[in-house]
Short mmCIF file of C-alpha atoms and ligand atoms in Angstrom, two decimals:
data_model
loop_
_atom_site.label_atom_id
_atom_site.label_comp_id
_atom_site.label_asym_id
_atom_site.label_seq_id
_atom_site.Cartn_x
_atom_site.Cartn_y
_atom_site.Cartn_z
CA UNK A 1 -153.38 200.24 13.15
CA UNK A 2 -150.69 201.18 15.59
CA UNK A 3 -147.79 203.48 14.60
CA UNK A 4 -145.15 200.20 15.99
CA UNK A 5 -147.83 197.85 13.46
CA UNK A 6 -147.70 199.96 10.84
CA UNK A 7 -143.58 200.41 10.83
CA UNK A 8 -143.45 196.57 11.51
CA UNK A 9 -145.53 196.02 8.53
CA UNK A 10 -143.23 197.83 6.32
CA UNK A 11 -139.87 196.14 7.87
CA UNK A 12 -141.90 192.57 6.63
CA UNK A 13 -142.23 194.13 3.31
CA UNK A 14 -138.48 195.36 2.73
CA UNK A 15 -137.19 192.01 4.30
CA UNK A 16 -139.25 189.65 2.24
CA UNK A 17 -139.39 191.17 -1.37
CA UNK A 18 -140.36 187.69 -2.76
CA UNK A 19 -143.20 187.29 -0.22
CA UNK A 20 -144.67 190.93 -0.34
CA UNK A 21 -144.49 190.60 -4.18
CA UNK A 22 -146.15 186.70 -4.33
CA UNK A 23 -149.03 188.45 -1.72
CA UNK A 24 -149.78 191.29 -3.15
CA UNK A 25 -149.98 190.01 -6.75
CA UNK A 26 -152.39 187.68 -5.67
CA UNK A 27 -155.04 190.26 -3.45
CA UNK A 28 -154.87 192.42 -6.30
CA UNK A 29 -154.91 190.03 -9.14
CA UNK A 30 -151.92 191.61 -10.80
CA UNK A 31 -148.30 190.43 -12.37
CA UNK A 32 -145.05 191.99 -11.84
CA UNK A 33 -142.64 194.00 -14.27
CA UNK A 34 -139.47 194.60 -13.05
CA UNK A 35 -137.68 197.92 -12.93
CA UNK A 36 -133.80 197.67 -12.89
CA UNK A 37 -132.76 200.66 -11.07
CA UNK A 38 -132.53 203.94 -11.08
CA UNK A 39 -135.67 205.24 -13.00
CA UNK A 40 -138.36 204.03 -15.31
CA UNK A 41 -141.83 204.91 -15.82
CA UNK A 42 -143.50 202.99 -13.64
CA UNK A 43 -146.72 204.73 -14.31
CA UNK A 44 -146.64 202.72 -17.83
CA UNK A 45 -146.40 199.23 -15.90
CA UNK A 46 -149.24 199.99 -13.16
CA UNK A 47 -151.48 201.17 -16.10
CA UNK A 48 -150.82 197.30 -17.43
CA UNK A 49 -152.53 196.18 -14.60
CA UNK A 50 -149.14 195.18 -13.06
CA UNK A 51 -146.99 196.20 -10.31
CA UNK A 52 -143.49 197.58 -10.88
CA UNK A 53 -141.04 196.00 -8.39
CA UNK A 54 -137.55 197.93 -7.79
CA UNK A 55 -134.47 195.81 -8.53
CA UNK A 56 -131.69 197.43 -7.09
CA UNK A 57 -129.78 194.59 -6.22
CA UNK A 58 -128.90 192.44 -2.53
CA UNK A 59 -126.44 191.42 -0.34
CA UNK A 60 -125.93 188.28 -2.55
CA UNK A 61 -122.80 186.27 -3.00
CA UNK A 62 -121.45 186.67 -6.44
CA UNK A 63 -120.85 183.50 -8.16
CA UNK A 64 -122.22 183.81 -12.05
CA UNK A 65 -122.38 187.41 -12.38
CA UNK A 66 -118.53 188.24 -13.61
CA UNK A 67 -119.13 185.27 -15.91
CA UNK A 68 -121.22 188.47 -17.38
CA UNK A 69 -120.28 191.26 -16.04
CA UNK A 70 -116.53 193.22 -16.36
CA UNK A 71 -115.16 193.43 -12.26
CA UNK A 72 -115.59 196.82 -12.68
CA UNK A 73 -119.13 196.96 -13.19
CA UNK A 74 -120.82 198.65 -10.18
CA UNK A 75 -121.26 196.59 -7.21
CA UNK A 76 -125.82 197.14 -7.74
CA UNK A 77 -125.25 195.35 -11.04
CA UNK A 78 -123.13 193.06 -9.85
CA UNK A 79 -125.88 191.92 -7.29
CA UNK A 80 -128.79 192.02 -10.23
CA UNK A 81 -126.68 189.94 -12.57
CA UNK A 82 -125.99 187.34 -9.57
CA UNK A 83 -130.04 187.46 -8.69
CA UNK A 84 -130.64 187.06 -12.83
CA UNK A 85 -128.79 183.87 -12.96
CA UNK A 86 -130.00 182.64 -9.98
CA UNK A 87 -133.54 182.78 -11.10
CA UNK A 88 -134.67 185.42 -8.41
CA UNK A 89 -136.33 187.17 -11.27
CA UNK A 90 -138.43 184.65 -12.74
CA UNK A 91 -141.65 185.76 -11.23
CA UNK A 92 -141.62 188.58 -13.23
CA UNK A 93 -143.39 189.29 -16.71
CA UNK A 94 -141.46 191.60 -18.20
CA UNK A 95 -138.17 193.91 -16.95
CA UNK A 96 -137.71 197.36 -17.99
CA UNK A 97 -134.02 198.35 -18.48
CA UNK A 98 -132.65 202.16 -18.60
CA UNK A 99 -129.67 202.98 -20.82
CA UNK A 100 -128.46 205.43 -18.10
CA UNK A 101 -124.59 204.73 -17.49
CA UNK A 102 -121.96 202.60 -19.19
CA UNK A 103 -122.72 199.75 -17.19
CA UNK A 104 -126.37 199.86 -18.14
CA UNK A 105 -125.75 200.29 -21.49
CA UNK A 106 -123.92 196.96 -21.97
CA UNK A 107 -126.60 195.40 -19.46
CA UNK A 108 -129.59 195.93 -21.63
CA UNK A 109 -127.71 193.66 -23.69
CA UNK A 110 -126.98 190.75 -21.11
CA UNK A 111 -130.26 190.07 -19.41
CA UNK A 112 -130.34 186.83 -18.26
CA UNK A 113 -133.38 186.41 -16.12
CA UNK A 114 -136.50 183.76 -17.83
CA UNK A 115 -138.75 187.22 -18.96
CA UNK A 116 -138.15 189.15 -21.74
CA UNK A 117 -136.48 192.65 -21.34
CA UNK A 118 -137.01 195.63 -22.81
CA UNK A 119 -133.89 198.26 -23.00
CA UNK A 120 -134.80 202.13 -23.37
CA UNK A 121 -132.78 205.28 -23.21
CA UNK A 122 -133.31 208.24 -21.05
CA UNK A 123 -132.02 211.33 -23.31
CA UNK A 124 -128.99 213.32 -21.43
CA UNK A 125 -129.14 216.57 -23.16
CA UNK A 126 -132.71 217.58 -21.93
CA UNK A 127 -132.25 221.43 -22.81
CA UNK A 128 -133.11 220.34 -26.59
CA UNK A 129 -136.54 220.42 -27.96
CA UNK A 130 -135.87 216.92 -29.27
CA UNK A 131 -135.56 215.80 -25.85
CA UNK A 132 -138.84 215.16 -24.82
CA UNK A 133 -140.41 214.07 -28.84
CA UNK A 134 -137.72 211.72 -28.01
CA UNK A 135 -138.63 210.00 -24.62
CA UNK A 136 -142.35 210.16 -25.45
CA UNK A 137 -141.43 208.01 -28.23
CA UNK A 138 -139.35 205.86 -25.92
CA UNK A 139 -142.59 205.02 -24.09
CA UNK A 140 -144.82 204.59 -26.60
CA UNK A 141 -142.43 201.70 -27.66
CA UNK A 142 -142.34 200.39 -23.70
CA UNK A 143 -146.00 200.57 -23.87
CA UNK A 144 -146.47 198.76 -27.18
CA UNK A 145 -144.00 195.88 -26.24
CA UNK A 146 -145.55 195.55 -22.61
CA UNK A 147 -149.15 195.43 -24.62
CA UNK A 148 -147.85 192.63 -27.01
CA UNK A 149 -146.04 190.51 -23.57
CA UNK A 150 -148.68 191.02 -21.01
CA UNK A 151 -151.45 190.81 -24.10
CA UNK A 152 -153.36 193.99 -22.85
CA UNK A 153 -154.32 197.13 -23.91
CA UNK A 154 -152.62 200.02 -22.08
CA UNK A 155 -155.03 202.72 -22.49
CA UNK A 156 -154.74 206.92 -21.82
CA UNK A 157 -157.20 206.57 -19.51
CA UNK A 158 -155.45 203.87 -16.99
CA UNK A 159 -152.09 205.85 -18.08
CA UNK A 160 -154.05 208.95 -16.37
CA UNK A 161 -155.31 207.56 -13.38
CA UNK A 162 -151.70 205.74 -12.73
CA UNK A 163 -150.23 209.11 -12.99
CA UNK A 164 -152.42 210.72 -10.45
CA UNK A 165 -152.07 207.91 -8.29
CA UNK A 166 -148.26 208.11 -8.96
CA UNK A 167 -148.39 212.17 -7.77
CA UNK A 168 -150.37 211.07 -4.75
CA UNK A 169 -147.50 208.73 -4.00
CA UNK A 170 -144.95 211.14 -4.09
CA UNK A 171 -146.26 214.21 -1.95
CA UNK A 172 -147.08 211.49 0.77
CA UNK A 173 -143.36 210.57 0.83
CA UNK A 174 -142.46 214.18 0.54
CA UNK A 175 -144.56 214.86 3.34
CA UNK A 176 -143.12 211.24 5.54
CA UNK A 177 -139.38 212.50 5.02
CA UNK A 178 -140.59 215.86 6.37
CA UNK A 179 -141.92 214.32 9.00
CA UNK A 180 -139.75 211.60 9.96
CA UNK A 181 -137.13 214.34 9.95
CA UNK A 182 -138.45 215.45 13.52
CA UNK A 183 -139.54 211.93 14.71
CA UNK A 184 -135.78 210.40 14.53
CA UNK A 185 -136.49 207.90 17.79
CA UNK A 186 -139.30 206.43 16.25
CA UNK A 187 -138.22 206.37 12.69
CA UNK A 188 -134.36 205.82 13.11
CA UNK A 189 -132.38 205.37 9.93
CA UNK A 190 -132.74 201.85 9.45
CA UNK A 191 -136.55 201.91 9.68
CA UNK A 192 -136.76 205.53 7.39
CA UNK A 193 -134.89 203.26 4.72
CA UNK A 194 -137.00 200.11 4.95
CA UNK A 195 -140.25 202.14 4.87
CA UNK A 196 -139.11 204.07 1.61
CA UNK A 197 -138.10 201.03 0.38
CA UNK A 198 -141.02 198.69 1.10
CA UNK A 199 -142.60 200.84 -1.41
CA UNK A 200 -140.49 198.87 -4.79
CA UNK A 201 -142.33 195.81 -3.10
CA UNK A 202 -146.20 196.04 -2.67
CA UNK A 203 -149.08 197.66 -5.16
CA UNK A 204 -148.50 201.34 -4.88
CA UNK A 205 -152.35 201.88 -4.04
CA UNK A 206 -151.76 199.84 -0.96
CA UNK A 207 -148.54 201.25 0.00
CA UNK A 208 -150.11 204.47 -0.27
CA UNK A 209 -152.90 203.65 2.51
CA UNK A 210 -150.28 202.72 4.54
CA UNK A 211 -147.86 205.79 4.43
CA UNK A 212 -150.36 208.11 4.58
CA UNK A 213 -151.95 206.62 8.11
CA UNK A 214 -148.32 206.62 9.19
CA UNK A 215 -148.36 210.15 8.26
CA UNK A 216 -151.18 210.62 10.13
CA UNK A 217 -150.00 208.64 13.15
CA UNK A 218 -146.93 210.37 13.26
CA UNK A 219 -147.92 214.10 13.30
CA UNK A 220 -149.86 213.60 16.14
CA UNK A 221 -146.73 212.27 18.12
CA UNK A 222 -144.93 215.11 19.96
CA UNK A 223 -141.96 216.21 18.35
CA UNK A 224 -139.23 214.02 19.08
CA UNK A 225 -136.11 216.01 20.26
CA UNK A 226 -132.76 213.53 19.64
CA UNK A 227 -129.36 214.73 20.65
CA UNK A 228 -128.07 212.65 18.12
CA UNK A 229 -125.86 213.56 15.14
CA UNK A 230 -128.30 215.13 12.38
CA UNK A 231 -127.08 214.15 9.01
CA UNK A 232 -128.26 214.21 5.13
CA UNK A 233 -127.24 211.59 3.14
CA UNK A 234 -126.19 211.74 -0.57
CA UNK A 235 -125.59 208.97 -3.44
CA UNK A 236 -127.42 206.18 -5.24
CA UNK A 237 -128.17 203.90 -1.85
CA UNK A 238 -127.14 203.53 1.07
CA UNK A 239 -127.32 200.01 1.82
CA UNK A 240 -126.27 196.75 3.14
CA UNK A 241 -128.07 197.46 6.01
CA UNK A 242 -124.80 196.56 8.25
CA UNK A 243 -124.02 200.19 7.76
CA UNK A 244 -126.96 202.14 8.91
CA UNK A 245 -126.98 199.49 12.13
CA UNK A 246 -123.30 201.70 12.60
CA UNK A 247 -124.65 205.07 12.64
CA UNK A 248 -127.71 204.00 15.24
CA UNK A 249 -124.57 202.48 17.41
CA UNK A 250 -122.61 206.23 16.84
CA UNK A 251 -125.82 208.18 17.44
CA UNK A 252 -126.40 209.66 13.97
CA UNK A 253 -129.70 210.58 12.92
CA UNK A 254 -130.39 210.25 8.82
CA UNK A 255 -133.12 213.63 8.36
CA UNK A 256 -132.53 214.13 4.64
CA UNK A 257 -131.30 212.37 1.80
CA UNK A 258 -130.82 212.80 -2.09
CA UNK A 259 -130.67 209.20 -2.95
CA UNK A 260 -131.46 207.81 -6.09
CA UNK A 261 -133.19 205.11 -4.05
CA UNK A 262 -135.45 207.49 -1.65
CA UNK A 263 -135.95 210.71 -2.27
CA UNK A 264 -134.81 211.57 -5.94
CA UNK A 265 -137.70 208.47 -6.54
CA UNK A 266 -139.98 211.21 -5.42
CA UNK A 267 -139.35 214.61 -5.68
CA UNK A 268 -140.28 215.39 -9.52
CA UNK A 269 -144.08 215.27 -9.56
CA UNK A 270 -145.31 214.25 -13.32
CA UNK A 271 -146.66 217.29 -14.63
CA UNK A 272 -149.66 217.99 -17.15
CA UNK A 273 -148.71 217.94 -20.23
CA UNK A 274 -152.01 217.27 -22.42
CA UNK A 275 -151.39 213.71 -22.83
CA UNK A 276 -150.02 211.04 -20.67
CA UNK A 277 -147.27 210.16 -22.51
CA UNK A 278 -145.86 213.67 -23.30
CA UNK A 279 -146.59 214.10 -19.60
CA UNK A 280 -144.36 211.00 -18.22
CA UNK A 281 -141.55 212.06 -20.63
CA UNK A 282 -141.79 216.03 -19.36
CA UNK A 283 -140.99 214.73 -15.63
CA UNK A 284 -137.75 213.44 -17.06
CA UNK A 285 -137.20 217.10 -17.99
CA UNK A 286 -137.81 219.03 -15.12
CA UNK A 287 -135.44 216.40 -12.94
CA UNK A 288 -132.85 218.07 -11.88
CA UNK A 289 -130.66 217.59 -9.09
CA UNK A 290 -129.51 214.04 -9.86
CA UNK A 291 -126.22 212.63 -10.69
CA UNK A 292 -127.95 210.72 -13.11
CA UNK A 293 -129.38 213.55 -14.94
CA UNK A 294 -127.15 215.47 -16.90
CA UNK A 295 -127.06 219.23 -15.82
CA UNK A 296 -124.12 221.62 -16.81
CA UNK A 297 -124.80 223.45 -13.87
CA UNK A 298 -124.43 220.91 -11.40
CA UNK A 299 -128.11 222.00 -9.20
CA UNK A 300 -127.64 218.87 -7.16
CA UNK A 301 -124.33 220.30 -5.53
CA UNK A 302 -126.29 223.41 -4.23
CA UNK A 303 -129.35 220.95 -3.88
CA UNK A 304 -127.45 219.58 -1.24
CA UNK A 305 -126.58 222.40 0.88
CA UNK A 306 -130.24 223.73 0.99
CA UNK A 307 -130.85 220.28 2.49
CA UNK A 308 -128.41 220.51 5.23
CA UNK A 309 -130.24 224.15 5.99
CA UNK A 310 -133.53 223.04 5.48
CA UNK A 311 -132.94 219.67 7.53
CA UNK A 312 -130.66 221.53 10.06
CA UNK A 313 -128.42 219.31 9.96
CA UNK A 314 -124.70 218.81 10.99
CA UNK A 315 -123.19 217.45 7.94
CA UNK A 316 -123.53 215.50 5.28
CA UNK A 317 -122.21 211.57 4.42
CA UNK A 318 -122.11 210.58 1.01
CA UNK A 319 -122.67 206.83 -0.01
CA UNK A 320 -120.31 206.33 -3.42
CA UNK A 321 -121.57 203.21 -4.81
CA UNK A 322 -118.53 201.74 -6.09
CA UNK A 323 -117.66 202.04 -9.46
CA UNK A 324 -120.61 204.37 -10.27
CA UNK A 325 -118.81 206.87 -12.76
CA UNK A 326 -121.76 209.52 -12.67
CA UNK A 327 -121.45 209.62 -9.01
CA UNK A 328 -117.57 209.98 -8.81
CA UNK A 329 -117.87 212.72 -10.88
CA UNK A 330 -119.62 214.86 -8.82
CA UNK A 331 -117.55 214.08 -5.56
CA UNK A 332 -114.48 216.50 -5.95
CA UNK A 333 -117.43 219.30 -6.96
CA UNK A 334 -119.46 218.47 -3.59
CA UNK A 335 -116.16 218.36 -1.52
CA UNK A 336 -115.28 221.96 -2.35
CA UNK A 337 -118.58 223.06 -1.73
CA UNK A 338 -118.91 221.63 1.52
CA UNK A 339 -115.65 223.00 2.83
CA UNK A 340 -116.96 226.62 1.01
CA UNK A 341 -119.80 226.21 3.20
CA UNK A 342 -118.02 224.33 6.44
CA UNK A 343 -120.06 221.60 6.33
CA UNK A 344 -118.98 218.61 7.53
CA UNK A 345 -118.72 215.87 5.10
CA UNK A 346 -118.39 212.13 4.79
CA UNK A 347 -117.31 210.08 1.86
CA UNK A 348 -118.03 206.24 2.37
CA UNK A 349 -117.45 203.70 -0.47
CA UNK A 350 -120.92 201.44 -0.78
CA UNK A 351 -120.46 198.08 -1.61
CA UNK A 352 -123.46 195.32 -2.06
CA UNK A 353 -120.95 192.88 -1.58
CA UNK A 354 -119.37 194.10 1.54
CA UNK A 355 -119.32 191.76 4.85
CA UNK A 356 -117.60 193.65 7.35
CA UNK A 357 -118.18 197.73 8.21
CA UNK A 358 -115.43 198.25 10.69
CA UNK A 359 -113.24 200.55 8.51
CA UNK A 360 -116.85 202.30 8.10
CA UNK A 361 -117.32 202.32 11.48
CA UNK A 362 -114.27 203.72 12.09
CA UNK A 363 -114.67 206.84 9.85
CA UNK A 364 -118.44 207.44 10.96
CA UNK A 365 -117.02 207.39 14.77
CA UNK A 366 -114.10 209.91 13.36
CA UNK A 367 -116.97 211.73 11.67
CA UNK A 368 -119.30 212.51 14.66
CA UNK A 369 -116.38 213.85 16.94
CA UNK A 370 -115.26 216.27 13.99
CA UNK A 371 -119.40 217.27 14.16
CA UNK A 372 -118.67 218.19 18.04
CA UNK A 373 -115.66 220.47 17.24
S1 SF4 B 401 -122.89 202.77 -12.49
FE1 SF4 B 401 -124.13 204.04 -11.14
S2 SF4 B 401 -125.80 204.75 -12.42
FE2 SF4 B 401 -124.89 203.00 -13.45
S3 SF4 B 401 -126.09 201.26 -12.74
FE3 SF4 B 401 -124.33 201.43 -11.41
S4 SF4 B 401 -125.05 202.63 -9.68
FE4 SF4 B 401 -126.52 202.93 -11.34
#
């Protein structure tokens, strides 16, 4: 395929969630199992014999949801709730649910969708031996109650192969941001996010074909050299898509990110750890530089500034979903190290619910002129 085929192929995906799912349930004789965002071990699901589909939410009008939901739930929930009631879910078997904030907490309680949900709990304090006993266990139960729903036997074997197939997944996005980094014409922002997030969408063996002749494709293309803004971005998404159409009008180029959406998806590999279980649960461990992921020492702040060296880029805009409390946190801690290190920085309040950007507009034109002082 063609590089433009390829890319367009992806776009279809991330536009039509329902569709990609439907399709590529049926050419690969699978179901679906939901994941409500951030994280969950998707390796579990695949070894099922399903495919785990990302819900992180929409631009959807919300009309049942604070029926459910307190108005200061974050605006991601907010959207999932609205899609639960609406019956957006009901193609899916099962839907795993992380105990990762406040809001999730209370949501593991309120599922509404027509499958059954199963509620689990990331440990915080991962410097404890306990830690990790504890998440295998976790996952033994995810495994036994996806066994019992989807009546199949999930066995170390398929948990194996999903893993390795999982690790294959990763270093080709790894290697795509790297690349797409220095191909910023052909993969502007808009297209980077829809191609990371066709990927919640489709079987991962397929998606993997697909990124990796992109890959391909793309390192044979000369380097492309934009004179647009270079920026990293930071947060849990950075969606609707009415913003990133803003910083392709201001000339901003998106070369890094530490989203809980993109890259923090991919950048713990799941290590060997004898078995496959104890192996899933040690990659919750090693992740560090996440918001999400409680670390006394805060790696993600310097995280950040080794990806505005290592991206060279000009500064950095971070997307506060609103009403996330482990995000806010970490926002007075990243503003004093950006002005430590003068770099540039941009916060922007995300909201799924959002119609009109011009106030973000605004500030993003504001932000690019401060970039050419
Ligand atoms: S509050 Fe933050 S971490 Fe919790 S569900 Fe919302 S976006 Fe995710």
């Amino acid at each position: 395929m063609e590089i433009n085929q390829i890319i367009n192929n992806f776009i279809q995906i991330a536009n039509s969630p329902d569709k990609a799912i439907k399709q590529s349930c049926e050419r690969n004789h699978k179901n679906a199992v939901g994941c409500v965002a951030p994280y969950a071990p998707e390796e579990i699901i695949y070894a099922a014999n399903c495919i785990p589909v990302g819900l992180w939410g929409g631009e959807v009008e919300l009309r049942k949801a604070r029926t459910y939901l307190p108005a200061f739930a974050c605006s991601i929930m907010q959207s999932v709730m609205e899609y639960e009631t609406k019956g957006t879910y009901d193609i899916l078997k099962a839907v795993l649910i992380p105990a990762m904030c406040d809001t999730l907490k209370c949501f593991g309680q309120k599922w509404k969708g027509a499958c059954p949900a199963i509620p689990f709990v990331y440990p915080q304090n991962r410097r404890v031996k306990s830690a990790e006993l504890f998440l295998e266990n976790e996952y033994k139960s995810i495994t036994k109650k996806l066994e019992d729903i989807l009546n199949v036997d999930i066995t170390e074997k398929a948990l194996k192969e999903s893993i390795i197939l999982y690790n294959d997944y990763r270093l080709a996005m790894r290697e795509f941001t790297e690349i797409a980094a220095v191909h910023t014409t052909t993969i502007s922002p808009t297209v980077r996010h829809q191609i990371i997030k066709a990927s919640y969408f489709i079987d991962k063996k397929e998606y993997l074909c697909y990124i990796r002749e992109l890959n391909e494709k793309l390192r044979l293309q000369p380097v492309e050299h934009s004179k647009n803004k270079r920026v990293v971005v930071s947060g849990i998404m950075l969606e609707p898509k009415g913003i990133l159409s803003h910083f392709e009008s201001l000339g901003i180029d998106v070369v890094g990110d530490d989203l809980a959406q993109e890259t923090r998806q991919f950048m713990t590999d799941v290590p060997f750890a004898g078995d496959a279980l104890k192996s899933l649960a040690r990659q919750w461990i090693n992740h560090n530089a996440c918001s999400l992921a409680f670390d006394p020492y805060k790696q993600r702040i310097q995280h950040l500034v080794d990806l505005v060296h290592h991206f060279k880029a000009d500064g950095v805009v971070l997307a506060l979903m609103k009403f996330c409390d482990p995000e806010e946190y970490d926002v007075p801690i990243i503003m004093s190290k950006m002005k430590e290190e003068n770099i540039p920085l941009l916060v922007i309040e995300i909201d799924q619910q959002a119609k009109a950007f011009e106030q973000i507009n605004t500030r993003l034109q504001g932000f690019v002129e401060s970039m050419d002082d």
